[in-house]
PDB file of C-alpha atoms in Angstrom:
ATOM      1  CA  UNK I   1     -30.095 -65.841 117.767  1.00 53.00           C
ATOM      2  CA  UNK I   2     -26.971 -66.934 119.980  1.00 56.00           C
ATOM      3  CA  UNK I   3     -23.706 -68.318 118.292  1.00 55.00           C
ATOM      4  CA  UNK I   4     -23.994 -71.866 119.667  1.00 56.00           C
ATOM      5  CA  UNK I   5     -27.698 -71.656 118.330  1.00 52.00           C
ATOM      6  CA  UNK I   6     -26.704 -70.960 114.918  1.00 49.00           C
ATOM      7  CA  UNK I   7     -24.035 -73.619 115.320  1.00 47.00           C
ATOM      8  CA  UNK I   8     -26.528 -76.377 116.139  1.00 47.00           C
ATOM      9  CA  UNK I   9     -28.327 -75.508 112.957  1.00 52.00           C
ATOM     10  CA  UNK I  10     -25.458 -75.885 110.851  1.00 45.00           C
ATOM     11  CA  UNK I  11     -24.581 -79.354 112.451  1.00 48.00           C
ATOM     12  CA  UNK I  12     -28.178 -80.421 112.196  1.00 50.00           C
ATOM     13  CA  UNK I  13     -28.090 -79.480 108.182  1.00 47.00           C
ATOM     14  CA  UNK I  14     -24.636 -81.145 107.776  1.00 51.00           C
ATOM     15  CA  UNK I  15     -25.447 -84.409 109.595  1.00 52.00           C
ATOM     16  CA  UNK I  16     -28.759 -84.930 107.517  1.00 55.00           C
ATOM     17  CA  UNK I  17     -26.497 -84.748 104.253  1.00 61.00           C
ATOM     18  CA  UNK I  18     -25.125 -88.246 103.358  1.00 63.00           C
ATOM     19  CA  UNK I  19     -22.086 -86.253 101.817  1.00 75.00           C
ATOM     20  CA  UNK I  20     -21.239 -85.026 105.043  1.00 79.00           C
ATOM     21  CA  UNK I  21     -20.243 -88.743 106.282  1.00 81.00           C
ATOM     22  CA  UNK I  22     -18.113 -89.617 103.285  1.00 81.00           C
ATOM     23  CA  UNK I  23     -16.532 -86.325 104.099  1.00 84.00           C
ATOM     24  CA  UNK I  24     -16.023 -87.160 107.858  1.00 86.00           C
ATOM     25  CA  UNK I  25     -14.610 -90.613 107.234  1.00 89.00           C
ATOM     26  CA  UNK I  26     -11.793 -89.562 104.829  1.00 87.00           C
ATOM     27  CA  UNK I  27     -10.793 -86.729 107.049  1.00 89.00           C
ATOM     28  CA  UNK I  28     -10.599 -88.852 110.037  1.00 92.00           C
ATOM     29  CA  UNK I  29      -8.296 -91.409 107.981  1.00 91.00           C
ATOM     30  CA  UNK I  30      -6.451 -88.398 106.744  1.00 91.00           C
ATOM     31  CA  UNK I  31      -5.860 -87.079 110.298  1.00 93.00           C
ATOM     32  CA  UNK I  32      -5.114 -90.803 111.568  1.00 91.00           C
ATOM     33  CA  UNK I  33      -2.525 -91.242 108.474  1.00 89.00           C
ATOM     34  CA  UNK I  34      -0.729 -88.059 109.630  1.00 92.00           C
ATOM     35  CA  UNK I  35      -0.591 -89.082 113.024  1.00 91.00           C
ATOM     36  CA  UNK I  36       1.110 -92.710 111.746  1.00 87.00           C
ATOM     37  CA  UNK I  37       3.739 -90.968 109.594  1.00 86.00           C
ATOM     38  CA  UNK I  38       4.883 -88.130 112.171  1.00 91.00           C
ATOM     39  CA  UNK I  39       5.345 -91.290 114.891  1.00 88.00           C
ATOM     40  CA  UNK I  40       7.881 -92.619 112.011  1.00 83.00           C
ATOM     41  CA  UNK I  41       5.079 -95.690 111.252  1.00 78.00           C
ATOM     42  CA  UNK I  42       4.616 -96.548 114.815  1.00 82.00           C
ATOM     43  CA  UNK I  43       2.628 -99.794 114.484  1.00 77.00           C
ATOM     44  CA  UNK I  44       0.382 -99.150 117.324  1.00 79.00           C
ATOM     45  CA  UNK I  45      -0.998 -96.065 115.507  1.00 84.00           C
ATOM     46  CA  UNK I  46      -1.990 -97.859 112.657  1.00 82.00           C
ATOM     47  CA  UNK I  47      -4.256 -95.530 110.637  1.00 87.00           C
ATOM     48  CA  UNK I  48      -7.318 -97.775 110.162  1.00 84.00           C
ATOM     49  CA  UNK I  49      -7.636 -98.731 113.842  1.00 84.00           C
ATOM     50  CA  UNK I  50      -7.315 -94.533 114.500  1.00 89.00           C
ATOM     51  CA  UNK I  51      -9.754 -93.846 112.245  1.00 90.00           C
ATOM     52  CA  UNK I  52     -12.052 -96.134 113.219  1.00 87.00           C
ATOM     53  CA  UNK I  53     -11.625 -95.012 116.772  1.00 89.00           C
ATOM     54  CA  UNK I  54     -12.321 -91.257 115.551  1.00 92.00           C
ATOM     55  CA  UNK I  55     -15.524 -92.071 113.333  1.00 90.00           C
ATOM     56  CA  UNK I  56     -16.919 -94.062 116.190  1.00 89.00           C
ATOM     57  CA  UNK I  57     -16.744 -91.693 118.762  1.00 91.00           C
ATOM     58  CA  UNK I  58     -18.157 -89.470 116.681  1.00 87.00           C
ATOM     59  CA  UNK I  59     -21.338 -91.897 115.991  1.00 87.00           C
ATOM     60  CA  UNK I  60     -21.658 -92.346 119.805  1.00 89.00           C
ATOM     61  CA  UNK I  61     -20.637 -88.822 120.749  1.00 87.00           C
ATOM     62  CA  UNK I  62     -24.071 -87.494 118.586  1.00 81.00           C
ATOM     63  CA  UNK I  63     -26.017 -90.604 119.026  1.00 83.00           C
ATOM     64  CA  UNK I  64     -26.092 -90.983 114.913  1.00 81.00           C
ATOM     65  CA  UNK I  65     -27.549 -94.642 113.485  1.00 81.00           C
ATOM     66  CA  UNK I  66     -24.920 -96.642 111.774  1.00 78.00           C
ATOM     67  CA  UNK I  67     -27.775 -96.656 108.970  1.00 79.00           C
ATOM     68  CA  UNK I  68     -26.976 -93.256 108.474  1.00 79.00           C
ATOM     69  CA  UNK I  69     -23.776 -93.315 108.304  1.00 82.00           C
ATOM     70  CA  UNK I  70     -23.054 -96.011 105.933  1.00 80.00           C
ATOM     71  CA  UNK I  71     -25.630 -94.177 103.521  1.00 78.00           C
ATOM     72  CA  UNK I  72     -23.243 -91.572 102.987  1.00 74.00           C
ATOM     73  CA  UNK I  73     -19.982 -93.570 103.679  1.00 76.00           C
ATOM     74  CA  UNK I  74     -21.083 -96.551 101.252  1.00 76.00           C
ATOM     75  CA  UNK I  75     -18.873 -95.174  98.112  1.00 76.00           C
ATOM     76  CA  UNK I  76     -16.032 -96.122 100.295  1.00 78.00           C
ATOM     77  CA  UNK I  77     -17.535 -99.388 100.913  1.00 73.00           C
ATOM     78  CA  UNK I  78     -18.007 -99.889  97.209  1.00 75.00           C
ATOM     79  CA  UNK I  79     -14.440 -98.927  96.366  1.00 78.00           C
ATOM     80  CA  UNK I  80     -13.003-101.987  98.682  1.00 73.00           C
ATOM     81  CA  UNK I  81     -13.669-104.398  95.705  1.00 72.00           C
ATOM     82  CA  UNK I  82     -11.758-102.845  92.842  1.00 80.00           C
ATOM     83  CA  UNK I  83      -9.246-101.361  95.454  1.00 76.00           C
ATOM     84  CA  UNK I  84      -8.485-105.334  96.117  1.00 73.00           C
ATOM     85  CA  UNK I  85      -8.444-106.079  92.654  1.00 78.00           C
ATOM     86  CA  UNK I  86      -6.356-103.057  91.948  1.00 81.00           C
ATOM     87  CA  UNK I  87      -3.200-104.903  93.750  1.00 80.00           C
ATOM     88  CA  UNK I  88      -2.806-107.410  90.396  1.00 83.00           C
ATOM     89  CA  UNK I  89      -1.030-104.639  89.508  1.00 87.00           C
ATOM     90  CA  UNK I  90       2.348-104.681  91.001  1.00 87.00           C
ATOM     91  CA  UNK I  91       1.790-108.665  91.044  1.00 89.00           C
ATOM     92  CA  UNK I  92       1.981-108.279  87.390  1.00 89.00           C
ATOM     93  CA  UNK I  93       5.024-105.649  87.133  1.00 89.00           C
ATOM     94  CA  UNK I  94       7.314-107.856  89.449  1.00 90.00           C
ATOM     95  CA  UNK I  95       5.884-111.455  87.744  1.00 91.00           C
ATOM     96  CA  UNK I  96       9.552-112.843  87.432  1.00 91.00           C
ATOM     97  CA  UNK I  97      10.571-112.240  91.138  1.00 89.00           C
ATOM     98  CA  UNK I  98       7.225-113.504  92.353  1.00 92.00           C
ATOM     99  CA  UNK I  99       7.397-116.963  90.199  1.00 93.00           C
ATOM    100  CA  UNK I 100      11.474-117.381  91.917  1.00 91.00           C
ATOM    101  CA  UNK I 101       9.710-118.027  95.008  1.00 91.00           C
ATOM    102  CA  UNK I 102       6.687-120.009  93.563  1.00 92.00           C
ATOM    103  CA  UNK I 103       7.478-122.958  95.467  1.00 94.00           C
ATOM    104  CA  UNK I 104       7.743-121.591  98.982  1.00 92.00           C
ATOM    105  CA  UNK I 105       4.683-119.369  98.394  1.00 93.00           C
ATOM    106  CA  UNK I 106       2.535-122.267  97.589  1.00 93.00           C
ATOM    107  CA  UNK I 107       3.627-124.262 100.729  1.00 94.00           C
ATOM    108  CA  UNK I 108       3.312-121.135 102.636  1.00 93.00           C
ATOM    109  CA  UNK I 109      -0.051-120.170 101.785  1.00 94.00           C
ATOM    110  CA  UNK I 110      -1.662-124.019 102.382  1.00 93.00           C
ATOM    111  CA  UNK I 111      -0.291-124.124 105.533  1.00 93.00           C
ATOM    112  CA  UNK I 112      -1.281-120.669 106.624  1.00 92.00           C
ATOM    113  CA  UNK I 113      -4.636-121.039 105.638  1.00 91.00           C
ATOM    114  CA  UNK I 114      -5.268-124.425 107.180  1.00 90.00           C
ATOM    115  CA  UNK I 115      -3.345-123.176 110.371  1.00 92.00           C
ATOM    116  CA  UNK I 116      -5.782-120.338 110.536  1.00 90.00           C
ATOM    117  CA  UNK I 117      -8.835-122.179 110.029  1.00 90.00           C
ATOM    118  CA  UNK I 118      -7.619-124.841 112.570  1.00 89.00           C
ATOM    119  CA  UNK I 119      -6.698-122.578 115.484  1.00 91.00           C
ATOM    120  CA  UNK I 120     -10.106-120.306 114.877  1.00 91.00           C
ATOM    121  CA  UNK I 121     -12.083-123.799 114.827  1.00 89.00           C
ATOM    122  CA  UNK I 122     -10.042-124.983 118.144  1.00 91.00           C
ATOM    123  CA  UNK I 123     -10.233-121.641 119.919  1.00 91.00           C
ATOM    124  CA  UNK I 124     -14.065-121.442 119.038  1.00 90.00           C
ATOM    125  CA  UNK I 125     -14.415-125.002 120.697  1.00 89.00           C
ATOM    126  CA  UNK I 126     -12.592-124.360 123.691  1.00 93.00           C
ATOM    127  CA  UNK I 127     -14.480-120.870 124.255  1.00 91.00           C
ATOM    128  CA  UNK I 128     -17.622-123.053 123.793  1.00 91.00           C
ATOM    129  CA  UNK I 129     -18.950-120.537 120.933  1.00 90.00           C
ATOM    130  CA  UNK I 130     -22.229-120.977 119.579  1.00 90.00           C
ATOM    131  CA  UNK I 131     -22.280-122.700 116.154  1.00 88.00           C
ATOM    132  CA  UNK I 132     -23.720-119.263 114.279  1.00 90.00           C
ATOM    133  CA  UNK I 133     -20.415-117.375 115.614  1.00 91.00           C
ATOM    134  CA  UNK I 134     -18.094-120.208 114.729  1.00 89.00           C
ATOM    135  CA  UNK I 135     -19.256-120.129 111.392  1.00 89.00           C
ATOM    136  CA  UNK I 136     -18.955-116.421 111.071  1.00 91.00           C
ATOM    137  CA  UNK I 137     -15.472-116.627 112.400  1.00 92.00           C
ATOM    138  CA  UNK I 138     -14.056-119.341 110.504  1.00 90.00           C
ATOM    139  CA  UNK I 139     -13.428-116.805 107.371  1.00 90.00           C
ATOM    140  CA  UNK I 140     -11.537-114.621 109.533  1.00 89.00           C
ATOM    141  CA  UNK I 141      -8.036-114.615 107.906  1.00 87.00           C
ATOM    142  CA  UNK I 142      -8.727-113.619 104.278  1.00 89.00           C
ATOM    143  CA  UNK I 143      -9.840-110.144 103.266  1.00 84.00           C
ATOM    144  CA  UNK I 144     -13.387-108.816 103.895  1.00 82.00           C
ATOM    145  CA  UNK I 145     -15.062-109.128 100.880  1.00 80.00           C
ATOM    146  CA  UNK I 146     -13.974-112.595 100.159  1.00 85.00           C
ATOM    147  CA  UNK I 147     -14.506-113.399 103.922  1.00 89.00           C
ATOM    148  CA  UNK I 148     -18.027-112.160 104.043  1.00 86.00           C
ATOM    149  CA  UNK I 149     -19.013-114.267 100.595  1.00 86.00           C
ATOM    150  CA  UNK I 150     -17.862-117.354 102.425  1.00 89.00           C
ATOM    151  CA  UNK I 151     -19.481-116.586 105.708  1.00 89.00           C
ATOM    152  CA  UNK I 152     -22.852-116.177 103.852  1.00 88.00           C
ATOM    153  CA  UNK I 153     -22.015-119.626 102.053  1.00 87.00           C
ATOM    154  CA  UNK I 154     -21.859-121.905 105.207  1.00 87.00           C
ATOM    155  CA  UNK I 155     -24.314-120.284 107.096  1.00 87.00           C
ATOM    156  CA  UNK I 156     -22.354-117.309 109.291  1.00 89.00           C
ATOM    157  CA  UNK I 157     -23.417-113.765 109.400  1.00 89.00           C
ATOM    158  CA  UNK I 158     -21.392-111.560 107.371  1.00 88.00           C
ATOM    159  CA  UNK I 159     -21.447-108.247 109.051  1.00 81.00           C
ATOM    160  CA  UNK I 160     -19.733-110.063 112.178  1.00 88.00           C
ATOM    161  CA  UNK I 161     -17.251-111.518 110.161  1.00 90.00           C
ATOM    162  CA  UNK I 162     -16.702-107.900 108.236  1.00 85.00           C
ATOM    163  CA  UNK I 163     -15.917-106.975 111.892  1.00 85.00           C
ATOM    164  CA  UNK I 164     -13.862-109.743 113.230  1.00 91.00           C
ATOM    165  CA  UNK I 165     -12.291-109.653 109.871  1.00 91.00           C
ATOM    166  CA  UNK I 166     -11.253-105.786 110.326  1.00 86.00           C
ATOM    167  CA  UNK I 167     -10.205-106.541 113.926  1.00 88.00           C
ATOM    168  CA  UNK I 168      -7.868-109.062 112.629  1.00 90.00           C
ATOM    169  CA  UNK I 169      -6.192-107.272 110.192  1.00 89.00           C
ATOM    170  CA  UNK I 170      -5.619-104.319 112.394  1.00 87.00           C
ATOM    171  CA  UNK I 171      -4.115-106.709 115.324  1.00 89.00           C
ATOM    172  CA  UNK I 172      -1.955-108.470 112.841  1.00 88.00           C
ATOM    173  CA  UNK I 173      -0.594-105.076 111.082  1.00 85.00           C
ATOM    174  CA  UNK I 174       0.131-103.501 114.652  1.00 83.00           C
ATOM    175  CA  UNK I 175       1.609-106.286 116.336  1.00 86.00           C
ATOM    176  CA  UNK I 176       3.243-108.208 113.360  1.00 87.00           C
ATOM    177  CA  UNK I 177       6.231-105.772 113.094  1.00 85.00           C
ATOM    178  CA  UNK I 178       7.219-106.743 116.917  1.00 88.00           C
ATOM    179  CA  UNK I 179       6.679-110.500 115.954  1.00 89.00           C
ATOM    180  CA  UNK I 180       9.035-110.478 112.935  1.00 89.00           C
ATOM    181  CA  UNK I 181      11.489-108.753 114.902  1.00 88.00           C
ATOM    182  CA  UNK I 182      11.265-110.927 117.644  1.00 89.00           C
ATOM    183  CA  UNK I 183      11.900-113.755 115.565  1.00 89.00           C
ATOM    184  CA  UNK I 184      14.407-111.833 113.318  1.00 89.00           C
ATOM    185  CA  UNK I 185      13.195-112.333 110.063  1.00 88.00           C
ATOM    186  CA  UNK I 186      14.682-109.087 107.999  1.00 89.00           C
ATOM    187  CA  UNK I 187      13.973-110.222 104.476  1.00 91.00           C
ATOM    188  CA  UNK I 188      11.600-107.857 103.502  1.00 90.00           C
ATOM    189  CA  UNK I 189       9.908-110.352 100.665  1.00 91.00           C
ATOM    190  CA  UNK I 190       9.087-112.709 103.911  1.00 91.00           C
ATOM    191  CA  UNK I 191       7.876-109.936 105.895  1.00 92.00           C
ATOM    192  CA  UNK I 192       5.614-108.482 103.670  1.00 92.00           C
ATOM    193  CA  UNK I 193       4.040-111.863 102.494  1.00 94.00           C
ATOM    194  CA  UNK I 194       3.736-112.602 106.494  1.00 93.00           C
ATOM    195  CA  UNK I 195       1.563-109.328 106.403  1.00 93.00           C
ATOM    196  CA  UNK I 196      -0.634-110.407 103.802  1.00 92.00           C
ATOM    197  CA  UNK I 197      -1.285-113.782 104.791  1.00 92.00           C
ATOM    198  CA  UNK I 198      -2.243-112.793 108.221  1.00 90.00           C
ATOM    199  CA  UNK I 199      -3.526-109.310 108.075  1.00 89.00           C
ATOM    200  CA  UNK I 200      -5.055-109.322 104.515  1.00 84.00           C
ATOM    201  CA  UNK I 201      -5.831-106.100 103.289  1.00 82.00           C
ATOM    202  CA  UNK I 202      -4.622-104.057 106.344  1.00 84.00           C
ATOM    203  CA  UNK I 203      -1.369-105.573 106.725  1.00 87.00           C
ATOM    204  CA  UNK I 204      -0.731-105.161 102.783  1.00 88.00           C
ATOM    205  CA  UNK I 205      -1.485-101.817 102.625  1.00 82.00           C
ATOM    206  CA  UNK I 206       1.291-101.937 105.993  1.00 80.00           C
ATOM    207  CA  UNK I 207       3.764-103.570 103.712  1.00 86.00           C
ATOM    208  CA  UNK I 208       3.561-101.392 100.650  1.00 83.00           C
ATOM    209  CA  UNK I 209       4.119 -98.194 102.661  1.00 78.00           C
ATOM    210  CA  UNK I 210       7.149 -99.688 104.333  1.00 80.00           C
ATOM    211  CA  UNK I 211       8.988-101.162 101.310  1.00 85.00           C
ATOM    212  CA  UNK I 212       7.985-102.377  97.574  1.00 84.00           C
ATOM    213  CA  UNK I 213       9.117-105.940  97.954  1.00 85.00           C
ATOM    214  CA  UNK I 214       7.187-106.252 100.679  1.00 90.00           C
ATOM    215  CA  UNK I 215       4.076-104.978  99.322  1.00 90.00           C
ATOM    216  CA  UNK I 216       3.956-107.143  96.081  1.00 92.00           C
ATOM    217  CA  UNK I 217       4.084-110.185  98.218  1.00 94.00           C
ATOM    218  CA  UNK I 218       1.837-109.408 100.874  1.00 93.00           C
ATOM    219  CA  UNK I 219      -0.441-108.903  97.734  1.00 92.00           C
ATOM    220  CA  UNK I 220       0.539-112.352  96.431  1.00 94.00           C
ATOM    221  CA  UNK I 221      -0.252-113.939 100.121  1.00 93.00           C
ATOM    222  CA  UNK I 222      -3.485-112.045 100.522  1.00 91.00           C
ATOM    223  CA  UNK I 223      -4.843-113.019  96.741  1.00 89.00           C
ATOM    224  CA  UNK I 224      -3.535-116.533  97.226  1.00 92.00           C
ATOM    225  CA  UNK I 225      -5.035-116.619 100.909  1.00 92.00           C
ATOM    226  CA  UNK I 226      -8.410-115.860  99.675  1.00 89.00           C
ATOM    227  CA  UNK I 227      -8.635-118.291  96.961  1.00 89.00           C
ATOM    228  CA  UNK I 228      -7.407-121.083  99.120  1.00 91.00           C
ATOM    229  CA  UNK I 229      -9.849-120.322 101.854  1.00 90.00           C
ATOM    230  CA  UNK I 230     -12.697-119.990  99.682  1.00 87.00           C
ATOM    231  CA  UNK I 231     -11.932-123.700  98.445  1.00 87.00           C
ATOM    232  CA  UNK I 232     -10.914-124.766 102.139  1.00 87.00           C
ATOM    233  CA  UNK I 233     -13.584-123.565 104.444  1.00 85.00           C
ATOM    234  CA  UNK I 234     -16.388-125.386 102.616  1.00 79.00           C
ATOM    235  CA  UNK I 235     -14.548-128.688 102.591  1.00 80.00           C
ATOM    236  CA  UNK I 236     -13.709-127.897 106.138  1.00 77.00           C
ATOM    237  CA  UNK I 237     -17.089-127.262 107.249  1.00 72.00           C
ATOM    238  CA  UNK I 238     -18.638-130.015 105.408  1.00 73.00           C
ATOM    239  CA  UNK I 239     -16.210-132.439 107.650  1.00 73.00           C
ATOM    240  CA  UNK I 240     -16.976-130.563 110.979  1.00 67.00           C
ATOM    241  CA  UNK I 241     -20.694-129.800 110.757  1.00 67.00           C
ATOM    242  CA  UNK I 242     -21.870-132.542 112.510  1.00 62.00           C
ATOM    243  CA  UNK I 243     -20.060-131.277 115.456  1.00 62.00           C
ATOM    244  CA  UNK I 244     -21.698-127.654 115.287  1.00 59.00           C
TER     245      UNK I 244
END
């Protein structure tokens, strides 16, 4: 048997094993994270975006169904919830620092959440999107687990919401630095809060990689925006449902 035939048999065996896809996902992220750090944390080399591209390229190249991939990688999906909840730890450790800015935090979260919902609905109307797509887009400004739950409640498609939410987070994390630098916002707490509010989990991870204070305020923004948006969207949906 030729070497190529032996390698093919090994590949057939490995890709049939669920553990292989978990290993591939972790390996892709480690490689992407290495590239990100080697570039000096260059925003456009966001490790989440790069790892998604690497895994997607592998699935497409070898014609692998998403269901087969997810069967092996779903353990990472399970950890998404606990990882989000674990962000409460740095908030607790820096509670006094957070409370000193409570008024600014409350106002910013309310205005930011309302603006995100409003601009999403306005763009959906301008682009003449169908009602199902509009419902799926409305919760895009919060972390994926919350966004998917909101989408299901108002009649959207949770899987579509998850995709849009991840894309939103990646774009915000990649371009947020340029926007904040453009407006000369240097305070790390403010920068972190902006990342958490606009880019939820992915933005929070980026903020934590840059600065401790930025990470704490990013986690606060992400958590509060999830609560506010979860309460606000059903109310907004009740008002605009006759227009959908």
